[in-house]
């Protein structure tokens, strides 16, 4: 049962109203498309860092990272180490970001038209819009669960609550663009940082580091500490994460827009150096909340009585049946402690007896528990008043993410698909209007998508694969375009088609590739496509200059 | 060093880093926003 009361509602509502007011007031500083998309390239180091980080942290981030920590234990922290390493290296070296900033572009696909052809720009834009929308489309599904649990909102009204949040983000993004984003992101960052610290202190007080370590040791099935030995992670996963995060830091549209909005390349690099520290926390801190939730509910669980005389197969069937029934009744009440012991025994028995179907169902149920354990723990441990402060931080994080992604993906749709397909040069005000229209269309899409789509597997994997769908080919074609003279348009197009196809291997259930296989295959095929396509079909321009 | 000790160091270092950088943002952010809006003002007036 949540303690979310009137005081908490007032704090939450006040934070949203202030954000909306700030976002709308600065609208008068926006005059043209360059102000709207890249704030006339005037962003400084600290607000740039706040803007980048608050865009990339939402309730969705806290939810999937906590789920990952709940499922993989401390092994999940390896992702945090990958992010700080990659972000710091990009900041120090200026890899890709310096060259793109110097070109004064506004979207990543714009680079493809300058370096390759308009066709490559449109193809890249379509894949980015497709993957980005799929990625964004599950945010409301998962965030609604957080709000429903922690605020105690009836399921009938969760959709409306999400609609209000999206509307707040939509209004100030559509009217003020990047200028509104930068200013509101600063306020939102302060709120989300305070919320993050409140939750972390509450988690540590409720459980303690020793209990967290003990829970992973006792219930991690021999895993949870060494990421290279974890069956769901391993060296292939770490390699894929290194590649994906390099792409994320350099060519992910919402991150790249911050790079394009900086005053100069030096400021851009400084932002990445500071962000690297925050990105370590972005991963590790909520993962620790997930581990704390594991420790919290195991500490409340009652041990199961031993059943020495039971036939393992009969016990598997009984536990499977009981869990199917009790998930319906216990989970909506947050009684995770009533489910964990039986789930663990089912997993152990099914694994020993080779009962694959029961094991798969148990795995799905554990993922389900991992998704809601952290919010249920917060609902149980945070007192009234503190709940409101936490929620103000969470909603600030969420609204800033929606706003940043709305602007990022709508700018790609407007600038790189609609604009080029019309076949004529549009005026600045026409492009501004189209971008605003796309923000509205995107909002409508994700509201519908979130109602009809069922996420396969852990949310972390889904989000990473939908991003990988276009990020692998994007980074490869950008790097080749910058540093390899022979890279051709045909090679770039082939890289996009093959790279996207490999990622779909995870999303389409009939193919069923593992997440690391699909991720790494996407990179390998995109690189192969670029190389073969460029050698087999060189651009006329490059061929003629070589002949000369 | 054991994995347990290593992850404890990573967690508490990340928490400390998060607090320090957030404090820097809080302190320096307002002046940067003012500069940004001032920079946009002349362009707006011209338009």
GROMACS .gro file of C-alpha atoms in nm, chain A residues 130-540:
model
  411
  130UNK     CA    1   1.124   0.356  -3.712
  131UNK     CA    2   1.372   0.228  -3.449
  132UNK     CA    3   1.345   0.545  -3.242
  133UNK     CA    4   0.965   0.531  -3.236
  134UNK     CA    5   0.964   0.161  -3.143
  135UNK     CA    6   1.210   0.245  -2.868
  136UNK     CA    7   1.008   0.539  -2.739
  137UNK     CA    8   0.682   0.349  -2.782
  138UNK     CA    9   0.727   0.130  -2.476
  139UNK     CA   10   0.817   0.414  -2.240
  140UNK     CA   11   0.454   0.487  -2.139
  141UNK     CA   12   0.375   0.117  -2.081
  142UNK     CA   13   0.655   0.078  -1.830
  143UNK     CA   14   0.631   0.421  -1.672
  144UNK     CA   15   0.257   0.379  -1.618
  145UNK     CA   16   0.333   0.076  -1.400
  146UNK     CA   17   0.572   0.282  -1.187
  147UNK     CA   18   0.314   0.558  -1.141
  148UNK     CA   19   0.032   0.317  -1.074
  149UNK     CA   20   0.227   0.140  -0.797
  150UNK     CA   21   0.394   0.435  -0.626
  151UNK     CA   22   0.106   0.683  -0.653
  152UNK     CA   23  -0.164   0.425  -0.601
  153UNK     CA   24  -0.349   0.536  -0.913
  154UNK     CA   25  -0.633   0.310  -1.020
  155UNK     CA   26  -0.553   0.123  -1.343
  156UNK     CA   27  -0.843   0.302  -1.514
  157UNK     CA   28  -0.675   0.641  -1.470
  158UNK     CA   29  -0.311   0.551  -1.541
  159UNK     CA   30  -0.358   0.614  -1.912
  160UNK     CA   31  -0.491   0.963  -1.839
  161UNK     CA   32  -0.199   1.035  -1.606
  162UNK     CA   33   0.044   0.937  -1.880
  163UNK     CA   34  -0.151   1.153  -2.125
  164UNK     CA   35  -0.106   1.456  -1.896
  165UNK     CA   36   0.269   1.394  -1.876
  166UNK     CA   37   0.299   1.358  -2.252
  167UNK     CA   38   0.091   1.670  -2.301
  168UNK     CA   39   0.318   1.875  -2.074
  169UNK     CA   40   0.623   1.757  -2.271
  170UNK     CA   41   0.442   1.808  -2.602
  171UNK     CA   42   0.334   2.166  -2.527
  172UNK     CA   43   0.670   2.314  -2.438
  173UNK     CA   44   0.864   2.108  -2.692
  174UNK     CA   45   0.634   2.206  -2.976
  175UNK     CA   46   0.638   2.575  -2.889
  176UNK     CA   47   0.993   2.627  -2.765
  177UNK     CA   48   1.205   2.349  -2.916
  178UNK     CA   49   1.564   2.319  -2.796
  179UNK     CA   50   1.562   2.654  -2.615
  180UNK     CA   51   1.273   2.539  -2.394
  181UNK     CA   52   1.440   2.203  -2.352
  182UNK     CA   53   1.769   2.345  -2.231
  183UNK     CA   54   1.610   2.574  -1.975
  184UNK     CA   55   1.356   2.320  -1.846
  185UNK     CA   56   1.621   2.045  -1.849
  186UNK     CA   57   1.824   2.247  -1.600
  187UNK     CA   58   1.530   2.264  -1.355
  188UNK     CA   59   1.442   1.903  -1.426
  189UNK     CA   60   1.798   1.787  -1.372
  190UNK     CA   61   1.805   1.940  -1.024
  191UNK     CA   62   1.476   1.769  -0.938
  192UNK     CA   63   1.583   1.433  -1.075
  193UNK     CA   64   1.922   1.448  -0.900
  194UNK     CA   65   1.744   1.520  -0.569
  195UNK     CA   66   1.494   1.238  -0.636
  196UNK     CA   67   1.776   0.997  -0.720
  197UNK     CA   68   1.959   1.072  -0.398
  198UNK     CA   69   1.640   1.042  -0.189
  199UNK     CA   70   1.564   0.699  -0.333
  200UNK     CA   71   1.924   0.579  -0.295
  201UNK     CA   72   1.942   0.680   0.070
  202UNK     CA   73   1.601   0.520   0.133
  203UNK     CA   74   1.712   0.194  -0.034
  204UNK     CA   75   2.034   0.177   0.164
  205UNK     CA   76   1.851   0.251   0.489
  206UNK     CA   77   1.584  -0.010   0.419
  207UNK     CA   78   1.825  -0.288   0.330
  208UNK     CA   79   2.196  -0.202   0.363
  209UNK     CA   80   2.487  -0.292   0.139
  210UNK     CA   81   2.569  -0.610   0.332
  211UNK     CA   82   2.215  -0.745   0.292
  212UNK     CA   83   2.222  -0.661  -0.080
  213UNK     CA   84   2.544  -0.855  -0.127
  214UNK     CA   85   2.409  -1.144   0.081
  215UNK     CA   86   2.086  -1.159  -0.123
  216UNK     CA   87   2.275  -1.183  -0.452
  217UNK     CA   88   2.509  -1.447  -0.306
  218UNK     CA   89   2.220  -1.655  -0.169
  219UNK     CA   90   1.975  -1.621  -0.458
  220UNK     CA   91   2.191  -1.552  -0.763
  221UNK     CA   92   2.224  -1.921  -0.847
  222UNK     CA   93   2.604  -1.892  -0.845
  223UNK     CA   94   2.594  -1.576  -1.060
  224UNK     CA   95   2.551  -1.206  -0.993
  225UNK     CA   96   2.909  -1.086  -0.945
  226UNK     CA   97   3.126  -1.191  -1.239
  227UNK     CA   98   2.973  -1.050  -1.560
  228UNK     CA   99   3.195  -1.264  -1.781
  229UNK     CA  100   3.057  -1.585  -1.632
  230UNK     CA  101   2.691  -1.481  -1.625
  231UNK     CA  102   2.503  -1.690  -1.886
  232UNK     CA  103   2.289  -1.392  -1.999
  233UNK     CA  104   2.587  -1.157  -2.024
  234UNK     CA  105   2.941  -1.281  -2.097
  235UNK     CA  106   3.219  -1.138  -2.319
  236UNK     CA  107   2.996  -1.117  -2.631
  237UNK     CA  108   2.749  -0.899  -2.441
  238UNK     CA  109   3.025  -0.672  -2.309
  239UNK     CA  110   3.171  -0.633  -2.660
  240UNK     CA  111   2.830  -0.544  -2.800
  241UNK     CA  112   2.776  -0.290  -2.522
  242UNK     CA  113   3.108  -0.123  -2.605
  243UNK     CA  114   3.005  -0.087  -2.969
  244UNK     CA  115   2.651   0.022  -2.892
  245UNK     CA  116   2.751   0.283  -2.637
  246UNK     CA  117   3.010   0.425  -2.877
  247UNK     CA  118   2.725   0.471  -3.126
  248UNK     CA  119   2.496   0.606  -2.856
  249UNK     CA  120   2.743   0.874  -2.750
  250UNK     CA  121   2.817   0.986  -3.103
  251UNK     CA  122   2.518   0.937  -3.334
  252UNK     CA  123   2.204   0.889  -3.118
  253UNK     CA  124   1.990   1.178  -3.237
  254UNK     CA  125   1.896   1.325  -2.897
  255UNK     CA  126   2.260   1.309  -2.780
  256UNK     CA  127   2.394   1.439  -3.112
  257UNK     CA  128   2.153   1.736  -3.096
  258UNK     CA  129   2.321   1.840  -2.772
  259UNK     CA  130   2.658   1.820  -2.946
  260UNK     CA  131   2.523   2.032  -3.234
  261UNK     CA  132   2.380   2.285  -2.986
  262UNK     CA  133   2.708   2.357  -2.807
  263UNK     CA  134   2.895   2.685  -2.843
  264UNK     CA  135   3.200   2.513  -2.992
  265UNK     CA  136   3.370   2.176  -3.020
  266UNK     CA  137   3.565   2.228  -2.697
  267UNK     CA  138   3.242   2.276  -2.500
  268UNK     CA  139   3.101   1.963  -2.663
  269UNK     CA  140   3.396   1.756  -2.548
  270UNK     CA  141   3.379   1.896  -2.194
  271UNK     CA  142   3.011   1.802  -2.175
  272UNK     CA  143   3.096   1.442  -2.257
  273UNK     CA  144   3.373   1.429  -1.997
  274UNK     CA  145   3.134   1.551  -1.723
  275UNK     CA  146   2.852   1.332  -1.853
  276UNK     CA  147   3.071   1.021  -1.826
  277UNK     CA  148   3.060   1.049  -1.445
  278UNK     CA  149   2.682   1.093  -1.443
  279UNK     CA  150   2.631   0.809  -1.690
  280UNK     CA  151   2.811   0.571  -1.455
  281UNK     CA  152   2.558   0.671  -1.188
  282UNK     CA  153   2.272   0.652  -1.442
  283UNK     CA  154   2.343   0.280  -1.473
  284UNK     CA  155   2.482   0.172  -1.138
  285UNK     CA  156   2.255   0.365  -0.899
  286UNK     CA  157   1.915   0.234  -1.022
  287UNK     CA  158   2.064  -0.113  -1.070
  288UNK     CA  159   2.151  -0.100  -0.701
  289UNK     CA  160   1.784  -0.010  -0.630
  290UNK     CA  161   1.686  -0.331  -0.809
  291UNK     CA  162   1.931  -0.530  -0.598
  292UNK     CA  163   1.800  -0.356  -0.286
  293UNK     CA  164   1.447  -0.461  -0.386
  294UNK     CA  165   1.568  -0.821  -0.420
  295UNK     CA  166   1.718  -0.806  -0.068
  296UNK     CA  167   1.412  -0.624   0.069
  297UNK     CA  168   1.160  -0.885  -0.048
  298UNK     CA  169   1.379  -1.186   0.034
  299UNK     CA  170   1.414  -1.051   0.389
  300UNK     CA  171   1.032  -1.057   0.416
  301UNK     CA  172   0.989  -1.398   0.253
  302UNK     CA  173   0.913  -1.709   0.453
  303UNK     CA  174   1.123  -2.016   0.364
  304UNK     CA  175   0.941  -2.301   0.191
  305UNK     CA  176   0.895  -2.626   0.375
  306UNK     CA  177   1.113  -2.905   0.227
  307UNK     CA  178   0.919  -3.168   0.026
  308UNK     CA  179   1.151  -3.468   0.018
  309UNK     CA  180   0.891  -3.719  -0.094
  310UNK     CA  181   0.749  -3.524  -0.386
  311UNK     CA  182   0.813  -3.635  -0.740
  312UNK     CA  183   1.009  -3.344  -0.896
  313UNK     CA  184   0.790  -3.341  -1.209
  314UNK     CA  185   0.471  -3.327  -1.002
  315UNK     CA  186   0.616  -3.052  -0.787
  316UNK     CA  187   0.715  -2.856  -1.098
  317UNK     CA  188   0.360  -2.883  -1.228
  318UNK     CA  189   0.213  -2.783  -0.892
  319UNK     CA  190   0.442  -2.483  -0.847
  320UNK     CA  191   0.386  -2.373  -1.205
  321UNK     CA  192   0.009  -2.389  -1.155
  322UNK     CA  193   0.022  -2.213  -0.818
  323UNK     CA  194   0.240  -1.934  -0.948
  324UNK     CA  195   0.016  -1.879  -1.252
  325UNK     CA  196  -0.276  -1.837  -1.011
  326UNK     CA  197  -0.099  -1.634  -0.741
  327UNK     CA  198   0.067  -1.391  -0.981
  328UNK     CA  199  -0.284  -1.265  -1.058
  329UNK     CA  200  -0.366  -1.200  -0.694
  330UNK     CA  201  -0.037  -1.133  -0.513
  331UNK     CA  202   0.146  -0.917  -0.766
  332UNK     CA  203  -0.118  -0.640  -0.784
  333UNK     CA  204  -0.085  -0.618  -0.403
  334UNK     CA  205   0.294  -0.599  -0.417
  335UNK     CA  206   0.337  -0.924  -0.222
  336UNK     CA  207   0.652  -1.018  -0.405
  337UNK     CA  208   0.785  -1.196  -0.098
  338UNK     CA  209   0.502  -1.448  -0.134
  339UNK     CA  210   0.613  -1.538  -0.487
  340UNK     CA  211   0.993  -1.533  -0.478
  341UNK     CA  212   1.062  -1.855  -0.280
  342UNK     CA  213   0.830  -2.069  -0.495
  343UNK     CA  214   0.966  -1.914  -0.811
  344UNK     CA  215   1.322  -1.991  -0.706
  345UNK     CA  216   1.234  -2.351  -0.624
  346UNK     CA  217   1.053  -2.390  -0.958
  347UNK     CA  218   1.358  -2.259  -1.142
  348UNK     CA  219   1.589  -2.498  -0.957
  349UNK     CA  220   1.368  -2.803  -1.012
  350UNK     CA  221   1.290  -2.721  -1.375
  351UNK     CA  222   1.655  -2.663  -1.449
  352UNK     CA  223   1.759  -2.993  -1.288
  353UNK     CA  224   1.479  -3.192  -1.452
  354UNK     CA  225   1.527  -3.026  -1.792
  355UNK     CA  226   1.165  -2.900  -1.799
  356UNK     CA  227   1.229  -2.629  -2.057
  357UNK     CA  228   0.875  -2.495  -2.087
  358UNK     CA  229   0.829  -2.453  -1.714
  359UNK     CA  230   1.175  -2.295  -1.693
  360UNK     CA  231   1.089  -2.046  -1.968
  361UNK     CA  232   0.766  -1.951  -1.789
  362UNK     CA  233   0.957  -1.911  -1.462
  363UNK     CA  234   1.209  -1.686  -1.636
  364UNK     CA  235   0.928  -1.470  -1.773
  365UNK     CA  236   0.776  -1.442  -1.426
  366UNK     CA  237   1.110  -1.342  -1.276
  367UNK     CA  238   1.139  -1.068  -1.539
  368UNK     CA  239   0.791  -0.955  -1.442
  369UNK     CA  240   0.886  -0.942  -1.073
  370UNK     CA  241   1.208  -0.759  -1.159
  371UNK     CA  242   1.010  -0.489  -1.337
  372UNK     CA  243   0.781  -0.406  -1.045
  373UNK     CA  244   0.992  -0.495  -0.740
  374UNK     CA  245   1.166  -0.157  -0.714
  375UNK     CA  246   0.847   0.058  -0.726
  376UNK     CA  247   0.673  -0.175  -0.479
  377UNK     CA  248   0.968  -0.138  -0.243
  378UNK     CA  249   0.954   0.243  -0.275
  379UNK     CA  250   0.581   0.239  -0.207
  380UNK     CA  251   0.653   0.045   0.111
  381UNK     CA  252   0.947   0.243   0.249
  382UNK     CA  253   0.899   0.610   0.154
  383UNK     CA  254   0.688   0.824   0.390
  384UNK     CA  255   0.439   1.091   0.281
  385UNK     CA  256   0.614   1.411   0.174
  386UNK     CA  257   0.930   1.227   0.075
  387UNK     CA  258   0.714   1.040  -0.176
  388UNK     CA  259   0.615   1.372  -0.334
  389UNK     CA  260   0.977   1.489  -0.358
  390UNK     CA  261   1.076   1.157  -0.513
  391UNK     CA  262   0.786   1.176  -0.758
  392UNK     CA  263   0.871   1.536  -0.856
  393UNK     CA  264   1.219   1.410  -0.946
  394UNK     CA  265   1.089   1.108  -1.134
  395UNK     CA  266   0.833   1.305  -1.334
  396UNK     CA  267   1.091   1.571  -1.415
  397UNK     CA  268   1.317   1.295  -1.546
  398UNK     CA  269   1.036   1.148  -1.747
  399UNK     CA  270   0.899   1.467  -1.900
  400UNK     CA  271   1.250   1.578  -2.001
  401UNK     CA  272   1.307   1.245  -2.172
  402UNK     CA  273   0.981   1.264  -2.366
  403UNK     CA  274   1.053   1.622  -2.465
  404UNK     CA  275   1.408   1.541  -2.578
  405UNK     CA  276   1.302   1.236  -2.776
  406UNK     CA  277   1.000   1.409  -2.930
  407UNK     CA  278   1.228   1.681  -3.060
  408UNK     CA  279   1.500   1.434  -3.167
  409UNK     CA  280   1.283   1.195  -3.367
  410UNK     CA  281   1.043   1.457  -3.502
  411UNK     CA  282   1.337   1.658  -3.633
  412UNK     CA  283   1.459   1.348  -3.820
  413UNK     CA  284   1.113   1.283  -3.967
  414UNK     CA  285   1.066   1.645  -4.071
  415UNK     CA  286   1.419   1.728  -4.185
  416UNK     CA  287   1.529   1.396  -4.330
  417UNK     CA  288   1.215   1.222  -4.457
  418UNK     CA  289   0.934   1.469  -4.524
  419UNK     CA  290   1.154   1.758  -4.639
  420UNK     CA  291   1.373   1.563  -4.887
  421UNK     CA  292   1.076   1.360  -5.016
  422UNK     CA  293   0.888   1.678  -5.109
  423UNK     CA  294   1.171   1.743  -5.353
  424UNK     CA  295   1.187   2.119  -5.309
  425UNK     CA  296   1.361   2.352  -5.069
  426UNK     CA  297   1.130   2.444  -4.782
  427UNK     CA  298   1.140   2.777  -4.606
  428UNK     CA  299   1.262   2.790  -4.245
  429UNK     CA  300   0.912   2.859  -4.112
  430UNK     CA  301   0.766   2.568  -4.314
  431UNK     CA  302   1.027   2.331  -4.169
  432UNK     CA  303   0.952   2.465  -3.822
  433UNK     CA  304   0.580   2.398  -3.870
  434UNK     CA  305   0.643   2.047  -4.005
  435UNK     CA  306   0.869   1.967  -3.709
  436UNK     CA  307   0.602   2.087  -3.465
  437UNK     CA  308   0.341   1.879  -3.646
  438UNK     CA  309   0.569   1.575  -3.620
  439UNK     CA  310   0.605   1.626  -3.244
  440UNK     CA  311   0.225   1.600  -3.216
  441UNK     CA  312   0.211   1.298  -3.451
  442UNK     CA  313   0.483   1.118  -3.256
  443UNK     CA  314   0.301   1.176  -2.928
  444UNK     CA  315  -0.015   1.026  -3.076
  445UNK     CA  316   0.180   0.727  -3.211
  446UNK     CA  317   0.345   0.631  -2.885
  447UNK     CA  318   0.018   0.658  -2.696
  448UNK     CA  319  -0.139   0.408  -2.935
  449UNK     CA  320   0.170   0.182  -2.956
  450UNK     CA  321   0.196   0.161  -2.579
  451UNK     CA  322  -0.159   0.024  -2.567
  452UNK     CA  323  -0.110  -0.256  -2.821
  453UNK     CA  324   0.251  -0.377  -2.787
  454UNK     CA  325   0.377  -0.655  -2.558
  455UNK     CA  326   0.749  -0.623  -2.475
  456UNK     CA  327   0.951  -0.942  -2.540
  457UNK     CA  328   1.206  -1.027  -2.266
  458UNK     CA  329   1.377  -0.778  -2.033
  459UNK     CA  330   1.302  -0.415  -2.117
  460UNK     CA  331   1.675  -0.334  -2.116
  461UNK     CA  332   1.736  -0.576  -2.403
  462UNK     CA  333   1.435  -0.455  -2.604
  463UNK     CA  334   1.540  -0.092  -2.574
  464UNK     CA  335   1.897  -0.170  -2.671
  465UNK     CA  336   1.801  -0.379  -2.974
  466UNK     CA  337   1.555  -0.123  -3.112
  467UNK     CA  338   1.832   0.135  -3.080
  468UNK     CA  339   2.086  -0.101  -3.230
  469UNK     CA  340   1.859  -0.145  -3.532
  470UNK     CA  341   1.986   0.179  -3.679
  471UNK     CA  342   2.278   0.275  -3.456
  472UNK     CA  343   2.518   0.005  -3.576
  473UNK     CA  344   2.487   0.104  -3.944
  474UNK     CA  345   2.470   0.474  -3.857
  475UNK     CA  346   2.800   0.479  -3.668
  476UNK     CA  347   2.973   0.259  -3.925
  477UNK     CA  348   2.861   0.473  -4.219
  478UNK     CA  349   2.940   0.797  -4.037
  479UNK     CA  350   3.291   0.680  -3.940
  480UNK     CA  351   3.355   0.543  -4.290
  481UNK     CA  352   3.219   0.864  -4.440
  482UNK     CA  353   3.454   1.073  -4.230
  483UNK     CA  354   3.766   0.859  -4.245
  484UNK     CA  355   3.743   0.627  -4.553
  485UNK     CA  356   3.746   0.791  -4.894
  486UNK     CA  357   3.618   0.485  -5.079
  487UNK     CA  358   3.299   0.450  -4.875
  488UNK     CA  359   3.016   0.470  -5.130
  489UNK     CA  360   2.642   0.537  -5.125
  490UNK     CA  361   2.563   0.178  -5.226
  491UNK     CA  362   2.781   0.053  -4.941
  492UNK     CA  363   2.606   0.286  -4.696
  493UNK     CA  364   2.261   0.172  -4.811
  494UNK     CA  365   2.362  -0.195  -4.784
  495UNK     CA  366   2.501  -0.135  -4.435
  496UNK     CA  367   2.166   0.007  -4.322
  497UNK     CA  368   1.961  -0.278  -4.470
  498UNK     CA  369   2.182  -0.559  -4.332
  499UNK     CA  370   2.240  -0.395  -3.993
  500UNK     CA  371   1.868  -0.341  -3.937
  501UNK     CA  372   1.781  -0.695  -4.053
  502UNK     CA  373   2.013  -0.852  -3.795
  503UNK     CA  374   1.857  -0.656  -3.509
  504UNK     CA  375   1.508  -0.762  -3.619
  505UNK     CA  376   1.628  -1.120  -3.554
  506UNK     CA  377   1.581  -1.055  -3.183
  507UNK     CA  378   1.252  -0.867  -3.208
  508UNK     CA  379   1.079  -1.123  -3.431
  509UNK     CA  380   0.990  -1.421  -3.209
  510UNK     CA  381   1.003  -1.676  -3.495
  511UNK     CA  382   1.373  -1.611  -3.549
  512UNK     CA  383   1.461  -1.589  -3.180
  513UNK     CA  384   1.826  -1.480  -3.190
  514UNK     CA  385   1.983  -1.410  -2.849
  515UNK     CA  386   2.029  -1.044  -2.768
  516UNK     CA  387   2.410  -1.049  -2.788
  517UNK     CA  388   2.408  -1.250  -3.113
  518UNK     CA  389   2.157  -1.015  -3.278
  519UNK     CA  390   2.349  -0.711  -3.152
  520UNK     CA  391   2.693  -0.825  -3.265
  521UNK     CA  392   2.558  -0.965  -3.594
  522UNK     CA  393   2.406  -0.624  -3.665
  523UNK     CA  394   2.749  -0.461  -3.636
  524UNK     CA  395   2.928  -0.731  -3.834
  525UNK     CA  396   2.672  -0.729  -4.118
  526UNK     CA  397   2.659  -0.350  -4.135
  527UNK     CA  398   3.040  -0.334  -4.161
  528UNK     CA  399   3.043  -0.612  -4.420
  529UNK     CA  400   2.767  -0.445  -4.621
  530UNK     CA  401   2.950  -0.115  -4.625
  531UNK     CA  402   3.278  -0.274  -4.727
  532UNK     CA  403   3.138  -0.501  -5.000
  533UNK     CA  404   2.894  -0.241  -5.131
  534UNK     CA  405   3.165   0.025  -5.150
  535UNK     CA  406   3.409  -0.200  -5.334
  536UNK     CA  407   3.149  -0.344  -5.571
  537UNK     CA  408   2.962  -0.017  -5.642
  538UNK     CA  409   3.194   0.281  -5.592
  539UNK     CA  410   3.049   0.629  -5.624
  540UNK     CA  411   3.111   0.787  -5.963
   0.00000   0.00000   0.00000
